[in-house]
Amino acid sequence: MTEIRLQERVALQVVGPPMEYRAERIRDAVNGKVVVITGASFGQGEATARLLAAHGATVVIAARTRERLDEIAAEIVAAGGRAHPYVVDMGDTAAVDRFAAALLDDFDRIDILIHNAGKSLRRSVFRSAQRPQDMDAMVGVNFLGPMRLTLALLPRLREQGGAHIVNVATAGLLMPNAPRWGFYIACKDGFDKWIRSVAMESRKYGITVTSLYAGHIKSRMVATGWVAAMPGHTPAQAARTVAYAITHRPRAMRPRGLGLLNVASTVFEAPLEAALALVDRRSGETSASYAAFAAAMAKDEIADGADKTVRV
């Protein structure tokens, strides 16, 4: 690992959860273990797979793109690790069911389950009203998909005597309400509340859960406008926050710097919301958000035209 300067390490402790730096501690926690990682084709998921495989884990990498998964798995194997790619769309419940069944057939045990897949969307509620199918996709990837996968695997995890689940949530759940992010935050919050309830029921069977409230991660999902310019973790650094969740197994991990903001958001809720609303009115949509929405609407028009042609 490239050394992180002391100043940068301190800054990252403020904007993100703690990272695991000790290689021997990671190896003790994952060597010989089967680790399932969703959303593993890019960003934090990919970096986590590479990190854990380098320390002896057998990583199961799951995402939608077969070619990318095969490439990552081949590189991990070439480096001396063990990796198994599985194609799954976490927004498709039938696909999630097939994925879970395959895992139960292919592996005698699953030691660590990392819910990393996510779908982010910054969009005004009025534009969202024009594309409710995007909201359906958000619910699937961020809530129903990981919930269904967890439910399918829980009996095996209990039968084998325990496991560890890491839910990569977002620090946005600990901050004031944010315009244009409402649906994304609502979905992530719903699963977070559910998985923390699961933890209360399953701990007596040796199944532990860590809710990782990730700070800003410089990944493709947020690589636009002012968001990309904010201080945060690289995917490789973010992978070490997941490693910390595995080595220490805390109930929750959050950016240290959010404590004061969390208190302030409670005490000064009304003025903070007014300030955020003002920023929203002046900032509007990002160019990337506008382009994505325009492309989606154009695709809908083409699909509608094709459907009308068939019906005629």
PDB file of N, CA and C in Angstrom, residues 46-120:
ATOM      1  N   GLU A  46     -14.738  -3.194  -6.380  1.00  0.00           N
ATOM      2  CA  GLU A  46     -13.590  -3.806  -7.042  1.00  0.00           C
ATOM      3  C   GLU A  46     -12.348  -3.736  -6.158  1.00  0.00           C
ATOM      4  N   ALA A  47     -12.091  -2.556  -5.588  1.00  0.00           N
ATOM      5  CA  ALA A  47     -10.909  -2.381  -4.748  1.00  0.00           C
ATOM      6  C   ALA A  47     -10.960  -3.283  -3.517  1.00  0.00           C
ATOM      7  N   THR A  48     -12.140  -3.460  -2.957  1.00  0.00           N
ATOM      8  CA  THR A  48     -12.297  -4.341  -1.799  1.00  0.00           C
ATOM      9  C   THR A  48     -11.994  -5.782  -2.175  1.00  0.00           C
ATOM     10  N   ALA A  49     -12.491  -6.215  -3.336  1.00  0.00           N
ATOM     11  CA  ALA A  49     -12.223  -7.576  -3.796  1.00  0.00           C
ATOM     12  C   ALA A  49     -10.720  -7.810  -3.965  1.00  0.00           C
ATOM     13  N   ARG A  50     -10.049  -6.866  -4.576  1.00  0.00           N
ATOM     14  CA  ARG A  50      -8.604  -7.012  -4.799  1.00  0.00           C
ATOM     15  C   ARG A  50      -7.842  -7.033  -3.465  1.00  0.00           C
ATOM     16  N   LEU A  51      -8.234  -6.159  -2.549  1.00  0.00           N
ATOM     17  CA  LEU A  51      -7.552  -6.086  -1.253  1.00  0.00           C
ATOM     18  C   LEU A  51      -7.722  -7.379  -0.468  1.00  0.00           C
ATOM     19  N   LEU A  52      -8.942  -7.865  -0.355  1.00  0.00           N
ATOM     20  CA  LEU A  52      -9.193  -9.062   0.454  1.00  0.00           C
ATOM     21  C   LEU A  52      -8.597 -10.310  -0.194  1.00  0.00           C
ATOM     22  N   ALA A  53      -8.661 -10.386  -1.536  1.00  0.00           N
ATOM     23  CA  ALA A  53      -8.059 -11.535  -2.227  1.00  0.00           C
ATOM     24  C   ALA A  53      -6.547 -11.558  -2.017  1.00  0.00           C
ATOM     25  N   ALA A  54      -5.932 -10.387  -1.982  1.00  0.00           N
ATOM     26  CA  ALA A  54      -4.485 -10.301  -1.763  1.00  0.00           C
ATOM     27  C   ALA A  54      -4.099 -10.764  -0.364  1.00  0.00           C
ATOM     28  N   HIS A  55      -5.070 -10.822   0.542  1.00  0.00           N
ATOM     29  CA  HIS A  55      -4.797 -11.264   1.907  1.00  0.00           C
ATOM     30  C   HIS A  55      -5.401 -12.637   2.195  1.00  0.00           C
ATOM     31  N   GLY A  56      -5.691 -13.397   1.134  1.00  0.00           N
ATOM     32  CA  GLY A  56      -6.047 -14.797   1.308  1.00  0.00           C
ATOM     33  C   GLY A  56      -7.504 -15.153   1.227  1.00  0.00           C
ATOM     34  N   ALA A  57      -8.386 -14.188   0.990  1.00  0.00           N
ATOM     35  CA  ALA A  57      -9.809 -14.505   0.891  1.00  0.00           C
ATOM     36  C   ALA A  57     -10.155 -15.077  -0.471  1.00  0.00           C
ATOM     37  N   THR A  58     -11.173 -15.932  -0.499  1.00  0.00           N
ATOM     38  CA  THR A  58     -11.799 -16.323  -1.753  1.00  0.00           C
ATOM     39  C   THR A  58     -12.935 -15.347  -1.996  1.00  0.00           C
ATOM     40  N   VAL A  59     -12.803 -14.508  -3.015  1.00  0.00           N
ATOM     41  CA  VAL A  59     -13.794 -13.457  -3.219  1.00  0.00           C
ATOM     42  C   VAL A  59     -14.794 -13.857  -4.301  1.00  0.00           C
ATOM     43  N   VAL A  60     -16.054 -13.666  -3.987  1.00  0.00           N
ATOM     44  CA  VAL A  60     -17.141 -13.841  -4.943  1.00  0.00           C
ATOM     45  C   VAL A  60     -17.542 -12.435  -5.375  1.00  0.00           C
ATOM     46  N   ILE A  61     -17.270 -12.099  -6.626  1.00  0.00           N
ATOM     47  CA  ILE A  61     -17.530 -10.747  -7.110  1.00  0.00           C
ATOM     48  C   ILE A  61     -18.788 -10.761  -7.983  1.00  0.00           C
ATOM     49  N   ALA A  62     -19.721  -9.901  -7.636  1.00  0.00           N
ATOM     50  CA  ALA A  62     -21.017  -9.894  -8.326  1.00  0.00           C
ATOM     51  C   ALA A  62     -21.331  -8.494  -8.840  1.00  0.00           C
ATOM     52  N   ALA A  63     -21.817  -8.431 -10.066  1.00  0.00           N
ATOM     53  CA  ALA A  63     -22.234  -7.175 -10.692  1.00  0.00           C
ATOM     54  C   ALA A  63     -22.971  -7.529 -11.979  1.00  0.00           C
ATOM     55  N   ARG A  64     -23.296  -6.513 -12.782  1.00  0.00           N
ATOM     56  CA  ARG A  64     -24.097  -6.747 -13.988  1.00  0.00           C
ATOM     57  C   ARG A  64     -23.268  -7.052 -15.224  1.00  0.00           C
ATOM     58  N   THR A  65     -21.992  -6.659 -15.261  1.00  0.00           N
ATOM     59  CA  THR A  65     -21.211  -6.736 -16.491  1.00  0.00           C
ATOM     60  C   THR A  65     -20.265  -7.925 -16.488  1.00  0.00           C
ATOM     61  N   ARG A  66     -20.577  -8.937 -17.269  1.00  0.00           N
ATOM     62  CA  ARG A  66     -19.784 -10.164 -17.319  1.00  0.00           C
ATOM     63  C   ARG A  66     -18.341  -9.901 -17.719  1.00  0.00           C
ATOM     64  N   GLU A  67     -18.121  -9.101 -18.771  1.00  0.00           N
ATOM     65  CA  GLU A  67     -16.767  -8.881 -19.272  1.00  0.00           C
ATOM     66  C   GLU A  67     -15.886  -8.252 -18.211  1.00  0.00           C
ATOM     67  N   ARG A  68     -16.424  -7.251 -17.500  1.00  0.00           N
ATOM     68  CA  ARG A  68     -15.632  -6.580 -16.479  1.00  0.00           C
ATOM     69  C   ARG A  68     -15.327  -7.515 -15.311  1.00  0.00           C
ATOM     70  N   LEU A  69     -16.300  -8.301 -14.892  1.00  0.00           N
ATOM     71  CA  LEU A  69     -16.083  -9.256 -13.803  1.00  0.00           C
ATOM     72  C   LEU A  69     -15.027 -10.284 -14.168  1.00  0.00           C
ATOM     73  N   ASP A  70     -15.104 -10.793 -15.394  1.00  0.00           N
ATOM     74  CA  ASP A  70     -14.117 -11.782 -15.847  1.00  0.00           C
ATOM     75  C   ASP A  70     -12.711 -11.188 -15.846  1.00  0.00           C
ATOM     76  N   GLU A  71     -12.612  -9.934 -16.251  1.00  0.00           N
ATOM     77  CA  GLU A  71     -11.314  -9.256 -16.281  1.00  0.00           C
ATOM     78  C   GLU A  71     -10.724  -9.125 -14.878  1.00  0.00           C
ATOM     79  N   ILE A  72     -11.553  -8.701 -13.934  1.00  0.00           N
ATOM     80  CA  ILE A  72     -11.081  -8.536 -12.563  1.00  0.00           C
ATOM     81  C   ILE A  72     -10.700  -9.881 -11.959  1.00  0.00           C
ATOM     82  N   ALA A  73     -11.549 -10.883 -12.167  1.00  0.00           N
ATOM     83  CA  ALA A  73     -11.263 -12.211 -11.624  1.00  0.00           C
ATOM     84  C   ALA A  73      -9.959 -12.768 -12.186  1.00  0.00           C
ATOM     85  N   ALA A  74      -9.751 -12.582 -13.480  1.00  0.00           N
ATOM     86  CA  ALA A  74      -8.523 -13.087 -14.110  1.00  0.00           C
ATOM     87  C   ALA A  74      -7.288 -12.403 -13.524  1.00  0.00           C
ATOM     88  N   GLU A  75      -7.380 -11.117 -13.268  1.00  0.00           N
ATOM     89  CA  GLU A  75      -6.245 -10.381 -12.707  1.00  0.00           C
ATOM     90  C   GLU A  75      -5.970 -10.801 -11.264  1.00  0.00           C
ATOM     91  N   ILE A  76      -7.024 -11.065 -10.509  1.00  0.00           N
ATOM     92  CA  ILE A  76      -6.843 -11.534  -9.131  1.00  0.00           C
ATOM     93  C   ILE A  76      -6.182 -12.909  -9.123  1.00  0.00           C
ATOM     94  N   VAL A  77      -6.645 -13.794  -9.983  1.00  0.00           N
ATOM     95  CA  VAL A  77      -6.066 -15.137 -10.068  1.00  0.00           C
ATOM     96  C   VAL A  77      -4.615 -15.080 -10.522  1.00  0.00           C
ATOM     97  N   ALA A  78      -4.333 -14.220 -11.502  1.00  0.00           N
ATOM     98  CA  ALA A  78      -2.964 -14.078 -11.993  1.00  0.00           C
ATOM     99  C   ALA A  78      -2.025 -13.586 -10.899  1.00  0.00           C
ATOM    100  N   ALA A  79      -2.572 -12.832  -9.943  1.00  0.00           N
ATOM    101  CA  ALA A  79      -1.758 -12.325  -8.836  1.00  0.00           C
ATOM    102  C   ALA A  79      -1.661 -13.327  -7.685  1.00  0.00           C
ATOM    103  N   GLY A  80      -2.245 -14.516  -7.878  1.00  0.00           N
ATOM    104  CA  GLY A  80      -2.162 -15.552  -6.860  1.00  0.00           C
ATOM    105  C   GLY A  80      -3.366 -15.665  -5.955  1.00  0.00           C
ATOM    106  N   GLY A  81      -4.438 -14.928  -6.256  1.00  0.00           N
ATOM    107  CA  GLY A  81      -5.628 -14.968  -5.428  1.00  0.00           C
ATOM    108  C   GLY A  81      -6.698 -15.894  -5.979  1.00  0.00           C
ATOM    109  N   ARG A  82      -7.846 -15.897  -5.306  1.00  0.00           N
ATOM    110  CA  ARG A  82      -8.968 -16.738  -5.723  1.00  0.00           C
ATOM    111  C   ARG A  82     -10.205 -15.846  -5.881  1.00  0.00           C
ATOM    112  N   ALA A  83     -10.819 -15.914  -7.070  1.00  0.00           N
ATOM    113  CA  ALA A  83     -11.975 -15.061  -7.357  1.00  0.00           C
ATOM    114  C   ALA A  83     -12.967 -15.805  -8.237  1.00  0.00           C
ATOM    115  N   HIS A  84     -14.254 -15.591  -7.958  1.00  0.00           N
ATOM    116  CA  HIS A  84     -15.329 -16.231  -8.724  1.00  0.00           C
ATOM    117  C   HIS A  84     -16.335 -15.159  -9.136  1.00  0.00           C
ATOM    118  N   PRO A  85     -16.496 -14.919 -10.443  1.00  0.00           N
ATOM    119  CA  PRO A  85     -17.430 -13.890 -10.902  1.00  0.00           C
ATOM    120  C   PRO A  85     -18.855 -14.429 -11.075  1.00  0.00           C
ATOM    121  N   TYR A  86     -19.832 -13.620 -10.683  1.00  0.00           N
ATOM    122  CA  TYR A  86     -21.249 -13.953 -10.858  1.00  0.00           C
ATOM    123  C   TYR A  86     -21.973 -12.719 -11.398  1.00  0.00           C
ATOM    124  N   VAL A  87     -22.736 -12.902 -12.457  1.00  0.00           N
ATOM    125  CA  VAL A  87     -23.499 -11.802 -13.035  1.00  0.00           C
ATOM    126  C   VAL A  87     -24.861 -11.714 -12.350  1.00  0.00           C
ATOM    127  N   VAL A  88     -25.183 -10.546 -11.825  1.00  0.00           N
ATOM    128  CA  VAL A  88     -26.485 -10.346 -11.193  1.00  0.00           C
ATOM    129  C   VAL A  88     -26.837  -8.865 -11.217  1.00  0.00           C
ATOM    130  N   ASP A  89     -28.088  -8.588 -11.503  1.00  0.00           N
ATOM    131  CA  ASP A  89     -28.638  -7.234 -11.389  1.00  0.00           C
ATOM    132  C   ASP A  89     -29.404  -7.199 -10.072  1.00  0.00           C
ATOM    133  N   MET A  90     -28.897  -6.442  -9.088  1.00  0.00           N
ATOM    134  CA  MET A  90     -29.513  -6.421  -7.770  1.00  0.00           C
ATOM    135  C   MET A  90     -30.891  -5.761  -7.787  1.00  0.00           C
ATOM    136  N   GLY A  91     -31.242  -5.120  -8.892  1.00  0.00           N
ATOM    137  CA  GLY A  91     -32.570  -4.549  -9.025  1.00  0.00           C
ATOM    138  C   GLY A  91     -33.596  -5.521  -9.571  1.00  0.00           C
ATOM    139  N   ASP A  92     -33.160  -6.724  -9.922  1.00  0.00           N
ATOM    140  CA  ASP A  92     -34.025  -7.761 -10.496  1.00  0.00           C
ATOM    141  C   ASP A  92     -34.177  -8.860  -9.449  1.00  0.00           C
ATOM    142  N   THR A  93     -35.336  -8.945  -8.815  1.00  0.00           N
ATOM    143  CA  THR A  93     -35.505  -9.894  -7.710  1.00  0.00           C
ATOM    144  C   THR A  93     -35.325 -11.338  -8.155  1.00  0.00           C
ATOM    145  N   ALA A  94     -35.772 -11.680  -9.357  1.00  0.00           N
ATOM    146  CA  ALA A  94     -35.585 -13.044  -9.843  1.00  0.00           C
ATOM    147  C   ALA A  94     -34.105 -13.356 -10.027  1.00  0.00           C
ATOM    148  N   ALA A  95     -33.349 -12.377 -10.531  1.00  0.00           N
ATOM    149  CA  ALA A  95     -31.910 -12.566 -10.702  1.00  0.00           C
ATOM    150  C   ALA A  95     -31.217 -12.717  -9.350  1.00  0.00           C
ATOM    151  N   VAL A  96     -31.669 -11.962  -8.351  1.00  0.00           N
ATOM    152  CA  VAL A  96     -31.100 -12.070  -7.005  1.00  0.00           C
ATOM    153  C   VAL A  96     -31.371 -13.455  -6.430  1.00  0.00           C
ATOM    154  N   ASP A  97     -32.578 -13.968  -6.642  1.00  0.00           N
ATOM    155  CA  ASP A  97     -32.912 -15.313  -6.170  1.00  0.00           C
ATOM    156  C   ASP A  97     -32.010 -16.365  -6.820  1.00  0.00           C
ATOM    157  N   ARG A  98     -31.769 -16.227  -8.120  1.00  0.00           N
ATOM    158  CA  ARG A  98     -30.891 -17.181  -8.807  1.00  0.00           C
ATOM    159  C   ARG A  98     -29.459 -17.076  -8.290  1.00  0.00           C
ATOM    160  N   PHE A  99     -29.016 -15.871  -8.034  1.00  0.00           N
ATOM    161  CA  PHE A  99     -27.676 -15.651  -7.510  1.00  0.00           C
ATOM    162  C   PHE A  99     -27.523 -16.313  -6.138  1.00  0.00           C
ATOM    163  N   ALA A 100     -28.497 -16.110  -5.274  1.00  0.00           N
ATOM    164  CA  ALA A 100     -28.448 -16.705  -3.943  1.00  0.00           C
ATOM    165  C   ALA A 100     -28.429 -18.224  -4.019  1.00  0.00           C
ATOM    166  N   ALA A 101     -29.271 -18.788  -4.898  1.00  0.00           N
ATOM    167  CA  ALA A 101     -29.302 -20.241  -5.054  1.00  0.00           C
ATOM    168  C   ALA A 101     -27.955 -20.774  -5.546  1.00  0.00           C
ATOM    169  N   ALA A 102     -27.329 -20.060  -6.470  1.00  0.00           N
ATOM    170  CA  ALA A 102     -26.024 -20.471  -6.982  1.00  0.00           C
ATOM    171  C   ALA A 102     -24.967 -20.442  -5.877  1.00  0.00           C
ATOM    172  N   LEU A 103     -25.008 -19.406  -5.042  1.00  0.00           N
ATOM    173  CA  LEU A 103     -24.048 -19.325  -3.935  1.00  0.00           C
ATOM    174  C   LEU A 103     -24.205 -20.503  -2.985  1.00  0.00           C
ATOM    175  N   LEU A 104     -25.439 -20.826  -2.659  1.00  0.00           N
ATOM    176  CA  LEU A 104     -25.696 -21.931  -1.737  1.00  0.00           C
ATOM    177  C   LEU A 104     -25.284 -23.276  -2.327  1.00  0.00           C
ATOM    178  N   ASP A 105     -25.377 -23.408  -3.643  1.00  0.00           N
ATOM    179  CA  ASP A 105     -24.955 -24.642  -4.309  1.00  0.00           C
ATOM    180  C   ASP A 105     -23.442 -24.733  -4.449  1.00  0.00           C
ATOM    181  N   ASP A 106     -22.797 -23.602  -4.712  1.00  0.00           N
ATOM    182  CA  ASP A 106     -21.376 -23.601  -5.073  1.00  0.00           C
ATOM    183  C   ASP A 106     -20.428 -23.533  -3.887  1.00  0.00           C
ATOM    184  N   PHE A 107     -20.909 -23.076  -2.729  1.00  0.00           N
ATOM    185  CA  PHE A 107     -20.019 -22.909  -1.587  1.00  0.00           C
ATOM    186  C   PHE A 107     -20.611 -23.566  -0.339  1.00  0.00           C
ATOM    187  N   ASP A 108     -19.750 -24.236   0.416  1.00  0.00           N
ATOM    188  CA  ASP A 108     -20.195 -24.906   1.639  1.00  0.00           C
ATOM    189  C   ASP A 108     -20.542 -23.901   2.732  1.00  0.00           C
ATOM    190  N   ARG A 109     -19.890 -22.732   2.690  1.00  0.00           N
ATOM    191  CA  ARG A 109     -20.168 -21.703   3.676  1.00  0.00           C
ATOM    192  C   ARG A 109     -19.868 -20.329   3.082  1.00  0.00           C
ATOM    193  N   ILE A 110     -20.467 -19.325   3.656  1.00  0.00           N
ATOM    194  CA  ILE A 110     -20.212 -17.932   3.278  1.00  0.00           C
ATOM    195  C   ILE A 110     -19.859 -17.200   4.572  1.00  0.00           C
ATOM    196  N   ASP A 111     -18.651 -16.702   4.644  1.00  0.00           N
ATOM    197  CA  ASP A 111     -18.165 -16.130   5.893  1.00  0.00           C
ATOM    198  C   ASP A 111     -18.454 -14.642   6.028  1.00  0.00           C
ATOM    199  N   ILE A 112     -18.398 -13.927   4.904  1.00  0.00           N
ATOM    200  CA  ILE A 112     -18.597 -12.483   4.938  1.00  0.00           C
ATOM    201  C   ILE A 112     -19.443 -12.071   3.736  1.00  0.00           C
ATOM    202  N   LEU A 113     -20.466 -11.282   3.978  1.00  0.00           N
ATOM    203  CA  LEU A 113     -21.328 -10.763   2.925  1.00  0.00           C
ATOM    204  C   LEU A 113     -21.232  -9.244   2.947  1.00  0.00           C
ATOM    205  N   ILE A 114     -20.804  -8.649   1.835  1.00  0.00           N
ATOM    206  CA  ILE A 114     -20.637  -7.204   1.766  1.00  0.00           C
ATOM    207  C   ILE A 114     -21.655  -6.629   0.790  1.00  0.00           C
ATOM    208  N   HIS A 115     -22.623  -5.904   1.319  1.00  0.00           N
ATOM    209  CA  HIS A 115     -23.624  -5.238   0.490  1.00  0.00           C
ATOM    210  C   HIS A 115     -23.033  -3.914   0.023  1.00  0.00           C
ATOM    211  N   ASN A 116     -22.425  -3.935  -1.155  1.00  0.00           N
ATOM    212  CA  ASN A 116     -21.772  -2.740  -1.675  1.00  0.00           C
ATOM    213  C   ASN A 116     -22.515  -2.137  -2.868  1.00  0.00           C
ATOM    214  N   ALA A 117     -23.284  -2.951  -3.585  1.00  0.00           N
ATOM    215  CA  ALA A 117     -23.992  -2.443  -4.771  1.00  0.00           C
ATOM    216  C   ALA A 117     -24.931  -1.308  -4.379  1.00  0.00           C
ATOM    217  N   GLY A 118     -25.009  -0.298  -5.221  1.00  0.00           N
ATOM    218  CA  GLY A 118     -25.906   0.822  -4.951  1.00  0.00           C
ATOM    219  C   GLY A 118     -26.187   1.599  -6.219  1.00  0.00           C
ATOM    220  N   LYS A 119     -27.291   2.283  -6.227  1.00  0.00           N
ATOM    221  CA  LYS A 119     -27.668   3.124  -7.360  1.00  0.00           C
ATOM    222  C   LYS A 119     -27.979   4.513  -6.840  1.00  0.00           C
ATOM    223  N   SER A 120     -27.210   5.497  -7.302  1.00  0.00           N
ATOM    224  CA  SER A 120     -27.380   6.871  -6.833  1.00  0.00           C
ATOM    225  C   SER A 120     -28.107   7.695  -7.895  1.00  0.00           C
TER     226      SER A 120
END
